[in-house]
CSV table of C-alpha atoms in Angstrom, one decimal:
chain,number,residue,atom,x,y,z
W,160,MET,CA,0.0,0.1,0.1
W,161,THR,CA,1.3,3.1,-1.2
W,162,LEU,CA,0.7,6.4,0.9
W,163,THR,CA,0.4,9.9,-0.8
W,164,GLU,CA,2.4,12.3,0.3
W,165,ASP,CA,1.3,15.8,1.6
W,166,ARG,CA,2.9,18.0,-0.2
W,167,SER,CA,0.9,21.1,1.0
W,168,ALA,CA,2.3,23.6,2.9
W,169,PRO,CA,2.5,23.8,6.7
W,170,ALA,CA,0.0,26.6,7.8
W,171,THR,CA,1.7,29.7,9.1
W,172,ASN,CA,2.1,30.1,13.1
W,173,PHE,CA,0.3,33.8,13.1
W,174,SER,CA,1.6,33.8,16.9
W,175,GLU,CA,4.9,32.8,16.3
W,176,ALA,CA,5.1,34.9,13.5
W,177,ARG,CA,4.3,38.5,15.6
W,178,ARG,CA,6.5,37.3,18.3
W,179,ALA,CA,9.5,37.5,15.3
W,180,MET,CA,8.6,40.4,13.8
W,181,ILE,CA,9.1,42.6,17.5
W,182,VAL,CA,12.3,40.7,18.2
W,183,SER,CA,14.0,40.7,14.3
W,184,GLN,CA,12.0,43.6,12.9
W,185,LEU,CA,11.0,46.3,15.9
W,186,ARG,CA,13.2,45.9,18.4
W,187,THR,CA,16.5,45.6,15.9
W,188,SER,CA,16.0,48.9,14.1
W,189,GLY,CA,14.9,51.4,17.5
W,190,VAL,CA,11.5,50.6,17.9
W,191,ASN,CA,11.2,49.6,21.6
W,192,GLU,CA,8.8,51.7,23.5
W,193,PRO,CA,6.8,48.9,25.8
W,194,TRP,CA,3.5,50.3,24.6
W,195,VAL,CA,4.1,50.5,20.9
W,196,LEU,CA,5.4,46.4,21.3
W,197,GLU,CA,2.3,45.9,23.2
W,198,ALA,CA,0.5,47.2,21.0
W,199,MET,CA,1.7,45.2,17.8
W,200,ALA,CA,1.9,42.2,19.7
W,201,GLY,CA,-2.0,42.1,20.5
W,202,VAL,CA,-3.0,43.1,16.9
W,203,PRO,CA,-3.0,40.0,14.6
W,204,ARG,CA,-1.7,41.8,11.2
W,205,GLU,CA,-2.9,39.0,8.7
W,206,ASN,CA,-6.4,39.7,9.5
W,207,PHE,CA,-6.1,43.5,7.6
W,208,VAL,CA,-4.5,41.6,4.1
W,209,PRO,CA,-6.6,39.8,1.5
W,210,ALA,CA,-6.5,35.8,2.5
W,211,GLU,CA,-4.1,35.1,-0.1
W,212,MET,CA,-1.7,37.3,1.4
W,213,ARG,CA,-2.2,36.3,4.6
W,214,ASP,CA,1.4,34.1,4.9
W,215,ALA,CA,3.2,37.1,4.0
W,216,ALA,CA,1.4,39.5,6.7
W,217,TYR,CA,4.5,39.8,9.1
W,218,ILE,CA,7.2,40.1,5.7
W,219,ASP,CA,9.7,43.4,6.3
W,220,ARG,CA,8.1,45.0,3.2
W,221,ALA,CA,4.7,46.2,2.0
W,222,VAL,CA,1.8,44.0,1.7
W,223,PRO,CA,-0.4,44.8,-1.9
W,224,LEU,CA,-4.2,45.2,-0.4
W,225,GLY,CA,-5.6,45.3,-4.3
W,226,ASP,CA,-6.5,48.5,-6.1
W,227,GLY,CA,-3.5,50.0,-5.5
W,228,LYS,CA,-3.4,50.4,-1.6
W,229,PHE,CA,-0.6,48.8,0.7
W,230,LEU,CA,-0.2,47.8,4.3
W,231,GLY,CA,2.8,49.5,5.2
W,232,ALA,CA,5.9,47.3,6.2
W,233,PRO,CA,5.9,46.2,10.5
W,234,LEU,CA,8.5,48.6,11.0
W,235,VAL,CA,7.2,51.5,9.3
W,236,GLN,CA,4.2,51.3,11.4
W,237,GLY,CA,6.1,51.0,14.2
W,238,LYS,CA,8.3,54.2,13.7
W,239,MET,CA,5.2,55.8,12.6
W,240,LEU,CA,3.1,55.0,16.0
W,241,GLN,CA,6.8,55.6,18.1
W,242,GLU,CA,6.8,58.9,16.4
W,243,ALA,CA,3.4,59.9,16.8
W,244,ALA,CA,3.4,59.3,20.6
W,245,PRO,CA,-0.2,59.4,21.3
W,246,ALA,CA,-1.9,60.3,24.2
W,247,LYS,CA,-5.5,59.4,26.2
W,248,THR,CA,-6.0,63.4,25.4
W,249,ASP,CA,-5.2,63.6,22.0
W,250,LYS,CA,-7.9,64.2,19.5
W,251,ALA,CA,-6.4,62.4,16.5
W,252,LEU,CA,-7.3,61.9,13.0
W,253,ILE,CA,-5.7,59.0,10.6
W,254,VAL,CA,-5.6,59.9,6.7
W,255,GLY,CA,-5.9,56.2,6.0
W,256,ASP,CA,-8.3,53.4,6.2
W,257,GLY,CA,-10.3,53.6,9.0
W,258,GLU,CA,-11.1,50.2,9.8
W,259,GLY,CA,-6.9,49.2,8.7
W,260,TYR,CA,-4.2,48.0,10.5
W,261,LEU,CA,-2.4,51.2,11.7
W,262,ALA,CA,-6.1,52.7,13.2
W,263,THR,CA,-6.7,49.6,14.8
W,264,LEU,CA,-3.1,50.1,16.6
W,265,LEU,CA,-3.8,54.0,17.0
W,266,ARG,CA,-7.4,53.8,18.1
W,267,PRO,CA,-6.9,52.4,21.9
W,268,LEU,CA,-4.2,55.0,22.8
W,269,VAL,CA,-5.9,58.2,22.2
W,270,GLY,CA,-8.8,59.8,23.1
W,271,SER,CA,-10.8,59.6,20.2
W,272,LEU,CA,-9.9,58.8,16.5
W,273,ASP,CA,-11.7,60.2,13.1
W,274,ALA,CA,-10.4,58.8,9.3
W,275,VAL,CA,-11.0,60.2,6.3
W,276,ALA,CA,-9.5,58.3,3.3
W,277,PRO,CA,-6.8,60.1,1.3
W,278,ALA,CA,-8.9,60.9,-1.7
W,279,ALA,CA,-11.3,63.0,0.7
W,280,ALA,CA,-8.7,64.1,3.3
W,281,ALA,CA,-8.9,68.2,2.2
W,282,GLU,CA,-12.3,68.5,2.3
W,283,ALA,CA,-13.7,65.6,4.5
W,284,ALA,CA,-11.5,66.5,7.9
W,285,THR,CA,-13.8,68.8,9.9
W,286,GLY,CA,-12.6,70.4,13.8
W,287,GLU,CA,-8.9,71.1,14.6
W,288,TYR,CA,-7.3,67.3,15.7
W,289,ASP,CA,-4.4,67.3,18.3
W,290,LEU,CA,-2.5,64.9,16.4
W,291,ILE,CA,-2.9,64.0,12.6
W,292,VAL,CA,-1.4,60.5,11.1
W,293,VAL,CA,-1.1,59.6,7.5
W,294,ASP,CA,-0.8,56.3,6.1
W,295,GLY,CA,1.6,56.8,3.5
W,296,ALA,CA,3.9,59.1,1.8
W,297,ILE,CA,3.2,62.2,0.4
W,298,GLU,CA,4.6,64.5,-1.4
W,299,VAL,CA,2.8,67.7,-0.5
W,300,LEU,CA,0.8,68.2,2.7
W,301,PRO,CA,-2.5,70.0,2.1
W,302,ASP,CA,-3.1,73.4,3.5
W,303,ALA,CA,-6.6,72.2,4.3
W,304,LEU,CA,-5.1,69.1,6.3
W,305,SER,CA,-2.6,71.6,8.1
W,306,ALA,CA,-5.4,73.8,8.6
W,307,ARG,CA,-7.6,70.7,10.9
W,308,LEU,CA,-4.1,70.6,13.1
W,309,ALA,CA,-4.6,72.4,16.5
W,310,GLU,CA,-2.2,74.9,17.3
W,311,GLY,CA,0.9,73.1,18.6
W,312,GLY,CA,-0.9,69.8,17.5
W,313,ARG,CA,1.5,67.2,15.9
W,314,VAL,CA,1.8,65.6,12.5
W,315,VAL,CA,3.6,62.1,11.7
W,316,THR,CA,3.3,61.0,7.8
W,317,GLY,CA,6.1,59.8,5.4
W,318,VAL,CA,7.5,62.2,2.5
W,319,THR,CA,8.5,61.1,-1.1
W,320,GLU,CA,10.9,63.2,-2.9
W,321,ARG,CA,12.8,62.2,-6.2
W,322,GLY,CA,11.3,58.8,-5.3
W,323,VAL,CA,12.5,58.4,-2.2
W,324,THR,CA,10.3,57.9,0.9
W,325,ARG,CA,11.6,58.8,4.5
W,326,LEU,CA,9.5,59.0,7.8
W,327,ALA,CA,8.9,62.8,8.6
W,328,ALA,CA,7.5,64.4,11.8
W,329,GLY,CA,6.4,68.3,12.6
W,330,THR,CA,4.3,70.8,14.6
W,331,LYS,CA,2.4,73.5,14.3
W,332,ALA,CA,3.7,76.6,15.7
W,333,GLY,CA,1.9,80.4,14.3
W,334,GLY,CA,-0.1,79.0,12.3
W,335,VAL,CA,2.4,76.8,10.2
W,336,THR,CA,3.0,72.8,9.9
W,337,SER,CA,6.7,72.3,9.2
W,338,LEU,CA,7.4,68.5,8.6
W,339,LEU,CA,11.0,67.3,9.5
W,340,PRO,CA,12.4,63.8,7.9
W,341,LEU,CA,13.7,61.5,10.0
W,342,ALA,CA,14.6,58.5,8.4
W,343,GLU,CA,14.4,57.0,5.1
W,344,LEU,CA,12.3,54.4,5.0
W,345,GLY,CA,10.2,52.2,2.1
W,346,ILE,CA,6.8,53.9,3.0
W,347,PRO,CA,3.7,53.4,0.2
W,348,VAL,CA,3.4,56.6,-1.9
W,349,LEU,CA,-0.1,58.2,-1.4
W,350,PRO,CA,-0.4,59.6,-5.1
W,351,GLU,CA,-3.5,62.0,-4.1
W,352,PHE,CA,-1.1,63.8,-2.3
W,353,ALA,CA,0.9,64.6,-5.5
W,354,ALA,CA,2.8,68.1,-5.9
W,355,PRO,CA,1.3,70.3,-8.1
W,356,LYS,CA,2.9,69.6,-11.3
W,357,ARG,CA,5.0,72.6,-12.5
W,358,TRP,CA,5.3,74.2,-16.7
W,359,SER,CA,8.7,74.2,-17.4
W,360,PHE,CA,9.5,75.8,-20.8
């Protein structure tokens, strides 16, 4: 009697993958705040990607979600969260999927969290926010979105220039929001925030 060999791939141990993410991707790259690590240990990334991409949920690069959207790499979102330094007194806005991974990490750490899609960020956001987090890299921060940031408020985003993406953070002072690039990271670009094209002759 010949037994049929089972050639199916073993099921991914997502709990182990999550622990490995923290040890080998986050801690080794400067994401060491206990509250960040605890948050990321408690939220299953595999629940935020298409079924066919679940086994890739913990790789160290962005995971395609379809329709030109991506789930940022664990290190990107860990650094964004750490740089945001959310507080329970914060009224926060996330530009991205309000039910996505980064929003799910952020929501328990702030007083309230609103969300707006990138395509509607300039028009749909209302009120003033202590913290704005943009889940992606932008060429320019629209004035209308900056206007939603309270004086002294913080913004954390990715920025892109000449094909290079970086993590950036800033505050609003004197009515002006300034962004400071912090570290080069592979952050998915949001085409909705492209800089206006300039005519050249």
